[in-house]
GROMACS .gro file of C-alpha atoms in nm:
model
  444
    1UNK     CA    1  -0.318   0.606   1.133
    2UNK     CA    2  -0.584   0.880   1.164
    3UNK     CA    3  -0.443   1.045   1.459
    4UNK     CA    4  -0.612   0.966   1.802
    5UNK     CA    5  -0.570   1.295   1.868
    6UNK     CA    6  -0.854   1.350   1.573
    7UNK     CA    7  -1.050   1.163   1.712
    8UNK     CA    8  -1.090   1.287   2.099
    9UNK     CA    9  -1.068   1.641   1.962
   10UNK     CA   10  -1.320   1.663   1.681
   11UNK     CA   11  -1.488   1.273   1.630
   12UNK     CA   12  -1.878   1.417   1.454
   13UNK     CA   13  -1.629   1.619   1.234
   14UNK     CA   14  -1.421   1.297   1.126
   15UNK     CA   15  -1.775   1.074   1.149
   16UNK     CA   16  -1.884   1.335   0.869
   17UNK     CA   17  -1.645   1.390   0.636
   18UNK     CA   18  -1.578   0.967   0.630
   19UNK     CA   19  -1.913   0.893   0.472
   20UNK     CA   20  -1.771   1.068   0.157
   21UNK     CA   21  -1.588   0.749   0.130
   22UNK     CA   22  -1.868   0.542   0.237
   23UNK     CA   23  -1.695   0.459   0.572
   24UNK     CA   24  -1.897   0.456   0.798
   25UNK     CA   25  -1.783   0.542   1.226
   26UNK     CA   26  -1.893   0.424   1.503
   27UNK     CA   27  -1.941   0.732   1.685
   28UNK     CA   28  -2.018   0.576   2.025
   29UNK     CA   29  -1.835   0.267   1.956
   30UNK     CA   30  -1.522   0.468   1.987
   31UNK     CA   31  -1.755   0.651   2.320
   32UNK     CA   32  -1.690   0.389   2.431
   33UNK     CA   33  -1.423   0.222   2.417
   34UNK     CA   34  -1.227   0.579   2.542
   35UNK     CA   35  -1.458   0.560   2.873
   36UNK     CA   36  -1.361   0.172   2.944
   37UNK     CA   37  -0.955   0.302   2.900
   38UNK     CA   38  -0.967   0.603   3.071
   39UNK     CA   39  -1.146   0.407   3.366
   40UNK     CA   40  -0.896   0.174   3.330
   41UNK     CA   41  -0.589   0.379   3.308
   42UNK     CA   42  -0.724   0.612   3.597
   43UNK     CA   43  -0.768   0.277   3.819
   44UNK     CA   44  -0.378   0.188   3.741
   45UNK     CA   45  -0.240   0.459   3.792
   46UNK     CA   46  -0.358   0.470   4.093
   47UNK     CA   47  -0.242   0.118   4.209
   48UNK     CA   48   0.093   0.212   4.109
   49UNK     CA   49   0.122   0.634   4.279
   50UNK     CA   50  -0.036   0.423   4.606
   51UNK     CA   51   0.231   0.115   4.639
   52UNK     CA   52   0.538   0.406   4.541
   53UNK     CA   53   0.391   0.549   4.838
   54UNK     CA   54   0.380   0.233   5.074
   55UNK     CA   55   0.716   0.137   4.932
   56UNK     CA   56   0.856   0.448   5.011
   57UNK     CA   57   0.742   0.502   5.361
   58UNK     CA   58   0.785   0.150   5.403
   59UNK     CA   59   1.203   0.237   5.317
   60UNK     CA   60   1.192   0.525   5.565
   61UNK     CA   61   1.038   0.259   5.886
   62UNK     CA   62   1.368   0.055   5.831
   63UNK     CA   63   1.587   0.380   5.858
   64UNK     CA   64   1.418   0.457   6.153
   65UNK     CA   65   1.236   0.291   6.400
   66UNK     CA   66   1.237  -0.111   6.435
   67UNK     CA   67   0.839  -0.192   6.415
   68UNK     CA   68   0.883  -0.541   6.214
   69UNK     CA   69   0.439  -0.553   6.265
   70UNK     CA   70   0.384  -0.189   6.106
   71UNK     CA   71   0.648  -0.341   5.844
   72UNK     CA   72   0.524  -0.718   5.794
   73UNK     CA   73   0.108  -0.533   5.721
   74UNK     CA   74   0.239  -0.262   5.526
   75UNK     CA   75   0.474  -0.484   5.334
   76UNK     CA   76   0.159  -0.701   5.268
   77UNK     CA   77  -0.092  -0.429   5.081
   78UNK     CA   78   0.233  -0.362   4.841
   79UNK     CA   79   0.205  -0.766   4.769
   80UNK     CA   80  -0.127  -0.722   4.715
   81UNK     CA   81  -0.188  -0.333   4.551
   82UNK     CA   82   0.094  -0.490   4.285
   83UNK     CA   83  -0.153  -0.813   4.169
   84UNK     CA   84  -0.474  -0.607   4.177
   85UNK     CA   85  -0.202  -0.349   3.906
   86UNK     CA   86  -0.081  -0.697   3.799
   87UNK     CA   87  -0.421  -0.765   3.627
   88UNK     CA   88  -0.573  -0.404   3.568
   89UNK     CA   89  -0.244  -0.378   3.311
   90UNK     CA   90  -0.355  -0.683   3.216
   91UNK     CA   91  -0.693  -0.568   3.142
   92UNK     CA   92  -0.545  -0.177   3.023
   93UNK     CA   93  -0.372  -0.346   2.774
   94UNK     CA   94  -0.623  -0.553   2.618
   95UNK     CA   95  -0.834  -0.225   2.613
   96UNK     CA   96  -0.533  -0.092   2.439
   97UNK     CA   97  -0.571  -0.337   2.164
   98UNK     CA   98  -0.889  -0.256   2.113
   99UNK     CA   99  -0.857   0.158   2.040
  100UNK     CA  100  -0.584   0.015   1.877
  101UNK     CA  101  -0.765  -0.272   1.632
  102UNK     CA  102  -1.056  -0.004   1.602
  103UNK     CA  103  -0.879   0.318   1.440
  104UNK     CA  104  -0.680   0.056   1.249
  105UNK     CA  105  -0.978  -0.025   1.053
  106UNK     CA  106  -1.063   0.353   1.013
  107UNK     CA  107  -0.915   0.473   0.636
  108UNK     CA  108  -0.753   0.740   0.563
  109UNK     CA  109  -0.952   1.090   0.464
  110UNK     CA  110  -0.923   1.280   0.157
  111UNK     CA  111  -0.713   1.588   0.121
  112UNK     CA  112  -0.997   1.851   0.050
  113UNK     CA  113  -0.877   1.843  -0.379
  114UNK     CA  114  -1.018   1.542  -0.376
  115UNK     CA  115  -1.414   1.564  -0.495
  116UNK     CA  116  -1.680   1.414  -0.331
  117UNK     CA  117  -1.825   1.125  -0.491
  118UNK     CA  118  -1.843   0.725  -0.358
  119UNK     CA  119  -1.900   0.567  -0.747
  120UNK     CA  120  -1.673   0.552  -1.047
  121UNK     CA  121  -1.807   0.863  -1.202
  122UNK     CA  122  -1.791   1.062  -0.942
  123UNK     CA  123  -1.428   1.036  -1.048
  124UNK     CA  124  -1.301   1.373  -1.235
  125UNK     CA  125  -1.085   1.399  -1.534
  126UNK     CA  126  -0.821   1.614  -1.495
  127UNK     CA  127  -0.702   1.587  -1.880
  128UNK     CA  128  -0.665   1.370  -2.153
  129UNK     CA  129  -0.338   1.375  -2.396
  130UNK     CA  130  -0.482   1.357  -2.761
  131UNK     CA  131  -0.709   1.063  -2.906
  132UNK     CA  132  -0.792   0.831  -2.909
  133UNK     CA  133  -0.619   0.671  -3.334
  134UNK     CA  134  -0.854   0.524  -3.539
  135UNK     CA  135  -0.786   0.171  -3.753
  136UNK     CA  136  -0.867   0.069  -4.079
  137UNK     CA  137  -0.971  -0.247  -3.978
  138UNK     CA  138  -1.201  -0.423  -3.694
  139UNK     CA  139  -0.893  -0.420  -3.381
  140UNK     CA  140  -0.830  -0.781  -3.176
  141UNK     CA  141  -0.805  -0.747  -2.848
  142UNK     CA  142  -0.528  -0.846  -2.635
  143UNK     CA  143  -0.563  -1.213  -2.590
  144UNK     CA  144  -0.698  -1.275  -2.984
  145UNK     CA  145  -0.392  -1.116  -3.058
  146UNK     CA  146  -0.159  -1.270  -2.788
  147UNK     CA  147  -0.213  -1.639  -2.815
  148UNK     CA  148  -0.117  -1.592  -3.176
  149UNK     CA  149   0.233  -1.389  -3.045
  150UNK     CA  150   0.319  -1.638  -2.772
  151UNK     CA  151   0.027  -1.565  -2.508
  152UNK     CA  152  -0.068  -1.893  -2.383
  153UNK     CA  153  -0.318  -1.927  -2.095
  154UNK     CA  154  -0.351  -2.256  -2.085
  155UNK     CA  155  -0.056  -2.330  -1.997
  156UNK     CA  156  -0.071  -2.182  -1.703
  157UNK     CA  157  -0.420  -2.330  -1.575
  158UNK     CA  158  -0.251  -2.684  -1.609
  159UNK     CA  159   0.064  -2.490  -1.374
  160UNK     CA  160  -0.091  -2.383  -1.131
  161UNK     CA  161  -0.477  -2.219  -1.168
  162UNK     CA  162  -0.709  -1.990  -1.371
  163UNK     CA  163  -0.565  -1.584  -1.321
  164UNK     CA  164  -0.184  -1.702  -1.438
  165UNK     CA  165  -0.013  -1.672  -1.787
  166UNK     CA  166   0.269  -1.775  -1.933
  167UNK     CA  167   0.439  -1.555  -2.270
  168UNK     CA  168   0.676  -1.713  -2.498
  169UNK     CA  169   0.913  -1.566  -2.754
  170UNK     CA  170   0.989  -1.247  -2.866
  171UNK     CA  171   0.619  -1.172  -2.627
  172UNK     CA  172   0.823  -1.241  -2.290
  173UNK     CA  173   1.126  -1.014  -2.397
  174UNK     CA  174   0.923  -0.742  -2.429
  175UNK     CA  175   0.789  -0.819  -2.059
  176UNK     CA  176   1.141  -0.761  -2.005
  177UNK     CA  177   1.203  -0.464  -2.216
  178UNK     CA  178   0.952  -0.307  -2.143
  179UNK     CA  179   1.078  -0.390  -1.730
  180UNK     CA  180   1.387  -0.318  -1.765
  181UNK     CA  181   1.287   0.014  -2.006
  182UNK     CA  182   1.086   0.121  -1.672
  183UNK     CA  183   1.343   0.092  -1.481
  184UNK     CA  184   1.666   0.245  -1.683
  185UNK     CA  185   1.379   0.566  -1.783
  186UNK     CA  186   1.278   0.633  -1.336
  187UNK     CA  187   1.622   0.599  -1.230
  188UNK     CA  188   1.835   0.755  -1.475
  189UNK     CA  189   1.531   1.075  -1.593
  190UNK     CA  190   1.331   1.116  -1.251
  191UNK     CA  191   1.661   1.002  -0.933
  192UNK     CA  192   1.514   0.758  -0.802
  193UNK     CA  193   1.731   0.486  -0.633
  194UNK     CA  194   1.690   0.147  -0.721
  195UNK     CA  195   1.534  -0.112  -0.436
  196UNK     CA  196   1.581  -0.478  -0.501
  197UNK     CA  197   1.326  -0.629  -0.229
  198UNK     CA  198   1.230  -0.905  -0.046
  199UNK     CA  199   0.907  -1.080  -0.209
  200UNK     CA  200   0.807  -1.221   0.097
  201UNK     CA  201   0.672  -0.989   0.401
  202UNK     CA  202   0.528  -1.015   0.818
  203UNK     CA  203   0.176  -0.919   0.966
  204UNK     CA  204   0.398  -0.556   1.040
  205UNK     CA  205   0.467  -0.519   0.745
  206UNK     CA  206   0.181  -0.540   0.552
  207UNK     CA  207  -0.008  -0.283   0.928
  208UNK     CA  208   0.250   0.016   0.797
  209UNK     CA  209   0.186   0.034   0.483
  210UNK     CA  210  -0.218  -0.018   0.488
  211UNK     CA  211  -0.301  -0.418   0.303
  212UNK     CA  212  -0.357  -0.575   0.711
  213UNK     CA  213  -0.610  -0.524   0.834
  214UNK     CA  214  -0.827  -0.434   0.550
  215UNK     CA  215  -0.690  -0.609   0.255
  216UNK     CA  216  -0.650  -0.999   0.437
  217UNK     CA  217  -0.965  -1.212   0.193
  218UNK     CA  218  -0.624  -1.063  -0.101
  219UNK     CA  219  -0.331  -1.149   0.003
  220UNK     CA  220  -0.202  -1.465  -0.036
  221UNK     CA  221  -0.070  -1.643   0.276
  222UNK     CA  222   0.264  -1.829   0.307
  223UNK     CA  223   0.316  -2.185   0.475
  224UNK     CA  224   0.606  -2.318   0.594
  225UNK     CA  225   0.734  -2.679   0.609
  226UNK     CA  226   0.918  -2.867   0.782
  227UNK     CA  227   0.986  -2.833   1.152
  228UNK     CA  228   0.752  -2.483   1.114
  229UNK     CA  229   0.481  -2.561   0.996
  230UNK     CA  230   0.315  -2.742   1.361
  231UNK     CA  231   0.420  -2.387   1.479
  232UNK     CA  232   0.138  -2.277   1.631
  233UNK     CA  233   0.307  -1.901   1.765
  234UNK     CA  234   0.447  -1.904   1.422
  235UNK     CA  235   0.417  -1.564   1.313
  236UNK     CA  236   0.209  -1.493   0.984
  237UNK     CA  237   0.387  -1.501   0.628
  238UNK     CA  238   0.253  -1.325   0.313
  239UNK     CA  239   0.318  -1.261  -0.088
  240UNK     CA  240   0.367  -0.909  -0.165
  241UNK     CA  241   0.060  -0.741  -0.341
  242UNK     CA  242   0.256  -0.463  -0.422
  243UNK     CA  243   0.645  -0.402  -0.376
  244UNK     CA  244   0.529   0.034  -0.178
  245UNK     CA  245   0.530  -0.255   0.084
  246UNK     CA  246   0.879  -0.394   0.140
  247UNK     CA  247   0.975   0.045  -0.012
  248UNK     CA  248   0.816   0.205   0.279
  249UNK     CA  249   0.914  -0.062   0.562
  250UNK     CA  250   1.267  -0.030   0.486
  251UNK     CA  251   1.193   0.304   0.682
  252UNK     CA  252   0.950   0.143   1.008
  253UNK     CA  253   1.057   0.224   1.376
  254UNK     CA  254   1.364   0.515   1.165
  255UNK     CA  255   1.438   0.933   1.248
  256UNK     CA  256   1.501   1.000   0.914
  257UNK     CA  257   1.768   1.272   0.899
  258UNK     CA  258   1.657   1.607   0.728
  259UNK     CA  259   1.874   1.704   0.516
  260UNK     CA  260   1.782   1.362   0.278
  261UNK     CA  261   1.419   1.368   0.206
  262UNK     CA  262   1.251   1.381  -0.056
  263UNK     CA  263   1.391   0.952  -0.103
  264UNK     CA  264   1.290   0.827  -0.451
  265UNK     CA  265   1.323   0.488  -0.428
  266UNK     CA  266   1.185   0.254  -0.725
  267UNK     CA  267   1.148  -0.140  -0.791
  268UNK     CA  268   1.124  -0.399  -0.981
  269UNK     CA  269   0.830  -0.767  -0.787
  270UNK     CA  270   0.599  -0.995  -0.900
  271UNK     CA  271   0.326  -0.934  -0.720
  272UNK     CA  272   0.047  -1.120  -0.534
  273UNK     CA  273  -0.390  -1.072  -0.502
  274UNK     CA  274  -0.637  -1.292  -0.460
  275UNK     CA  275  -0.858  -1.010  -0.663
  276UNK     CA  276  -1.145  -1.142  -0.540
  277UNK     CA  277  -1.416  -0.879  -0.602
  278UNK     CA  278  -1.300  -0.905  -0.930
  279UNK     CA  279  -1.474  -1.161  -1.259
  280UNK     CA  280  -1.603  -1.042  -1.558
  281UNK     CA  281  -1.442  -0.862  -1.832
  282UNK     CA  282  -1.216  -0.773  -1.582
  283UNK     CA  283  -1.030  -1.157  -1.550
  284UNK     CA  284  -1.035  -1.164  -1.930
  285UNK     CA  285  -0.641  -1.178  -2.060
  286UNK     CA  286  -0.414  -1.091  -1.838
  287UNK     CA  287  -0.596  -0.783  -1.764
  288UNK     CA  288  -0.588  -0.898  -1.380
  289UNK     CA  289  -0.480  -1.172  -1.287
  290UNK     CA  290  -0.360  -1.289  -0.859
  291UNK     CA  291  -0.012  -1.280  -1.016
  292UNK     CA  292   0.213  -0.954  -1.239
  293UNK     CA  293   0.488  -0.805  -1.279
  294UNK     CA  294   0.529  -0.388  -1.147
  295UNK     CA  295   0.746  -0.100  -1.140
  296UNK     CA  296   0.672   0.093  -0.830
  297UNK     CA  297   0.786   0.438  -0.732
  298UNK     CA  298   0.791   0.554  -0.401
  299UNK     CA  299   0.870   0.849  -0.238
  300UNK     CA  300   0.900   0.976   0.123
  301UNK     CA  301   0.885   1.393   0.187
  302UNK     CA  302   0.837   1.677   0.403
  303UNK     CA  303   0.503   1.749   0.435
  304UNK     CA  304   0.506   2.049   0.329
  305UNK     CA  305   0.608   1.931   0.010
  306UNK     CA  306   0.409   1.605  -0.090
  307UNK     CA  307   0.144   1.778  -0.352
  308UNK     CA  308   0.392   1.915  -0.516
  309UNK     CA  309   0.558   1.596  -0.599
  310UNK     CA  310   0.254   1.407  -0.608
  311UNK     CA  311   0.255   1.641  -0.959
  312UNK     CA  312   0.594   1.544  -1.007
  313UNK     CA  313   0.520   1.185  -0.929
  314UNK     CA  314   0.190   1.195  -1.175
  315UNK     CA  315   0.450   1.376  -1.475
  316UNK     CA  316   0.662   1.014  -1.417
  317UNK     CA  317   0.453   0.856  -1.542
  318UNK     CA  318   0.358   1.028  -1.799
  319UNK     CA  319   0.684   1.061  -1.928
  320UNK     CA  320   0.685   0.708  -1.971
  321UNK     CA  321   0.396   0.668  -2.220
  322UNK     CA  322   0.443   0.943  -2.379
  323UNK     CA  323   0.792   0.718  -2.516
  324UNK     CA  324   0.598   0.490  -2.536
  325UNK     CA  325   0.358   0.658  -2.764
  326UNK     CA  326   0.030   0.591  -2.569
  327UNK     CA  327  -0.300   0.768  -2.556
  328UNK     CA  328  -0.455   0.786  -2.187
  329UNK     CA  329  -0.617   1.046  -1.962
  330UNK     CA  330  -0.550   1.110  -1.612
  331UNK     CA  331  -0.904   1.082  -1.420
  332UNK     CA  332  -0.891   1.240  -1.004
  333UNK     CA  333  -1.110   0.953  -0.751
  334UNK     CA  334  -1.318   1.073  -0.610
  335UNK     CA  335  -1.342   1.014  -0.183
  336UNK     CA  336  -1.579   0.666  -0.262
  337UNK     CA  337  -1.305   0.563  -0.505
  338UNK     CA  338  -0.991   0.635  -0.359
  339UNK     CA  339  -0.815   0.385  -0.190
  340UNK     CA  340  -0.788   0.259   0.201
  341UNK     CA  341  -0.492   0.474   0.244
  342UNK     CA  342  -0.488   0.781   0.024
  343UNK     CA  343  -0.565   1.068   0.091
  344UNK     CA  344  -0.576   1.197  -0.286
  345UNK     CA  345  -0.511   0.980  -0.626
  346UNK     CA  346  -0.455   0.994  -0.960
  347UNK     CA  347  -0.561   0.721  -1.241
  348UNK     CA  348  -0.382   0.736  -1.540
  349UNK     CA  349  -0.665   0.517  -1.744
  350UNK     CA  350  -0.408   0.347  -2.145
  351UNK     CA  351  -0.667   0.360  -2.423
  352UNK     CA  352  -0.717   0.000  -2.560
  353UNK     CA  353  -0.891   0.002  -2.875
  354UNK     CA  354  -0.956  -0.328  -2.874
  355UNK     CA  355  -1.174  -0.340  -2.587
  356UNK     CA  356  -1.278   0.036  -2.735
  357UNK     CA  357  -1.193   0.178  -2.380
  358UNK     CA  358  -0.932   0.329  -2.185
  359UNK     CA  359  -0.800   0.102  -1.909
  360UNK     CA  360  -0.642   0.124  -1.524
  361UNK     CA  361  -0.247   0.157  -1.567
  362UNK     CA  362  -0.152   0.302  -1.285
  363UNK     CA  363  -0.282   0.466  -0.979
  364UNK     CA  364  -0.038   0.824  -0.739
  365UNK     CA  365  -0.178   0.882  -0.425
  366UNK     CA  366  -0.022   1.051  -0.188
  367UNK     CA  367  -0.056   0.906   0.203
  368UNK     CA  368  -0.049   1.165   0.369
  369UNK     CA  369   0.114   1.101   0.749
  370UNK     CA  370  -0.191   0.803   0.751
  371UNK     CA  371   0.122   0.463   0.702
  372UNK     CA  372   0.405   0.695   0.900
  373UNK     CA  373   0.221   0.715   1.179
  374UNK     CA  374   0.154   0.316   1.120
  375UNK     CA  375   0.513   0.306   0.998
  376UNK     CA  376   0.590   0.512   1.263
  377UNK     CA  377   0.807   0.681   1.009
  378UNK     CA  378   0.924   1.074   1.166
  379UNK     CA  379   1.203   1.309   1.065
  380UNK     CA  380   1.371   1.615   1.274
  381UNK     CA  381   1.432   1.942   1.101
  382UNK     CA  382   1.729   2.005   1.363
  383UNK     CA  383   1.813   1.862   1.685
  384UNK     CA  384   1.574   2.156   1.815
  385UNK     CA  385   1.245   2.100   1.634
  386UNK     CA  386   1.033   1.783   1.761
  387UNK     CA  387   0.986   1.458   1.560
  388UNK     CA  388   0.751   1.504   1.250
  389UNK     CA  389   0.551   1.247   1.036
  390UNK     CA  390   0.689   1.210   0.697
  391UNK     CA  391   0.468   1.205   0.403
  392UNK     CA  392   0.445   0.952   0.172
  393UNK     CA  393   0.348   0.861  -0.160
  394UNK     CA  394   0.316   0.595  -0.412
  395UNK     CA  395   0.267   0.474  -0.791
  396UNK     CA  396   0.284   0.226  -1.043
  397UNK     CA  397   0.520   0.277  -1.330
  398UNK     CA  398   0.431   0.091  -1.469
  399UNK     CA  399   0.201  -0.212  -1.423
  400UNK     CA  400   0.411  -0.407  -1.686
  401UNK     CA  401   0.093  -0.648  -1.765
  402UNK     CA  402  -0.088  -0.355  -1.864
  403UNK     CA  403   0.159  -0.190  -2.022
  404UNK     CA  404   0.228  -0.511  -2.220
  405UNK     CA  405  -0.269  -0.547  -2.333
  406UNK     CA  406  -0.113  -0.179  -2.444
  407UNK     CA  407   0.106  -0.207  -2.659
  408UNK     CA  408  -0.049  -0.547  -2.815
  409UNK     CA  409  -0.355  -0.302  -2.876
  410UNK     CA  410  -0.233   0.019  -2.937
  411UNK     CA  411   0.005  -0.067  -3.193
  412UNK     CA  412  -0.126  -0.445  -3.415
  413UNK     CA  413  -0.138  -0.424  -3.742
  414UNK     CA  414  -0.412  -0.576  -3.970
  415UNK     CA  415  -0.182  -0.916  -4.014
  416UNK     CA  416  -0.227  -0.980  -3.634
  417UNK     CA  417   0.158  -0.869  -3.644
  418UNK     CA  418   0.197  -0.590  -3.371
  419UNK     CA  419   0.506  -0.334  -3.410
  420UNK     CA  420   0.778  -0.257  -3.153
  421UNK     CA  421   0.763   0.104  -3.042
  422UNK     CA  422   1.161   0.259  -3.080
  423UNK     CA  423   1.201   0.303  -2.737
  424UNK     CA  424   1.168  -0.003  -2.628
  425UNK     CA  425   1.451  -0.144  -2.967
  426UNK     CA  426   1.760  -0.120  -2.808
  427UNK     CA  427   1.572  -0.407  -2.512
  428UNK     CA  428   1.457  -0.662  -2.770
  429UNK     CA  429   1.810  -0.784  -2.954
  430UNK     CA  430   1.752  -0.645  -3.366
  431UNK     CA  431   1.337  -0.771  -3.301
  432UNK     CA  432   1.120  -0.443  -3.387
  433UNK     CA  433   0.820  -0.614  -3.430
  434UNK     CA  434   0.602  -1.006  -3.324
  435UNK     CA  435   0.500  -1.224  -3.543
  436UNK     CA  436   0.231  -1.496  -3.501
  437UNK     CA  437   0.457  -1.843  -3.348
  438UNK     CA  438   0.513  -2.072  -3.688
  439UNK     CA  439   0.855  -2.202  -3.554
  440UNK     CA  440   0.843  -2.550  -3.368
  441UNK     CA  441   1.045  -2.476  -3.043
  442UNK     CA  442   0.757  -2.196  -2.937
  443UNK     CA  443   0.437  -2.441  -3.010
  444UNK     CA  444   0.440  -2.671  -2.634
   0.00000   0.00000   0.00000
């Protein structure tokens, strides 16, 4: 959330910066809401002060004189002021909610090193790790490969709907192996603490990390059954779009001890997104699904360290890809392409020979104090220092399904088999390659 002090101090400058994100900040609407808030707030405070003075005077009169009529008249005034105060306080509450709603709709300010631009073509390539390998045969994409290896999209449609998948046999084991390998690497090599987290969260959690109200149409709402079904005031629950949400909400309304920073967390979870705006080639196979698995890495840090940590997290994700032997490049996203809560974002794109293209496999973002202000996550260096907002960073370390796609396409052989990288062999119970399924027990 944008600091309201910045809006009040220099809203025109902020509006100009946000235009580089393709976001129009309605300056006139802000001034209108603020003017109304100030007017109601001043009136409310005057009523409180007036009631306090009269009440104090009544107390003094009761102890010094016996004038029942004057005290009765003044008491009636206090009652009337109290009624007016109640009405005014309700108006103030409503206008403050309106102001809060306005502020919650504003995205984060981009960092000064984020390239200015609106389109994908305005992103900058930071570096490329080696060149794509040249295959001596026509490469297949992961769908054509996967169908003969245990990828079953038709059954998923029958069970649920389009854009879900079923994996059978060794390809399912490879998916699980990737998850375990990623977690172990982040825990043992990079120093993250593993967490098991809820896959269902409340509205406050999603407001805290910035998914609400902006991305409501991309979320899956959980409908409760039984006695709760008809409760009008029942709070909504949502399936998580990423484990970043529950991980960061562990620190909602918390003052963190300075000595605890940095806090480094990782979690595996399924993620659920409606992906309402995706179409075409994005929806083929398991590139962009309603349910997918991801290993998330999150850091909560001292603001002085956050951009150093951003580079560190990028190295952590690169380490996974290097161990797997995948070709990738790093992109610095421009102002119009970074996420709602981000100030700066690196995308890592992996080479997919079956599609002859680089595709995003991870995003690593520094959100600075944007999420922390919404979450009220603070720290204090010592008892004498005032509270400060922490900085929060998150990254995919990695998206498991997309990593599986990359392995299928990059390590395919002419006969349709797929070699499994050696770092994954310990997780595969002796299986070193995926082969076409011929065993009838997997054909169902």
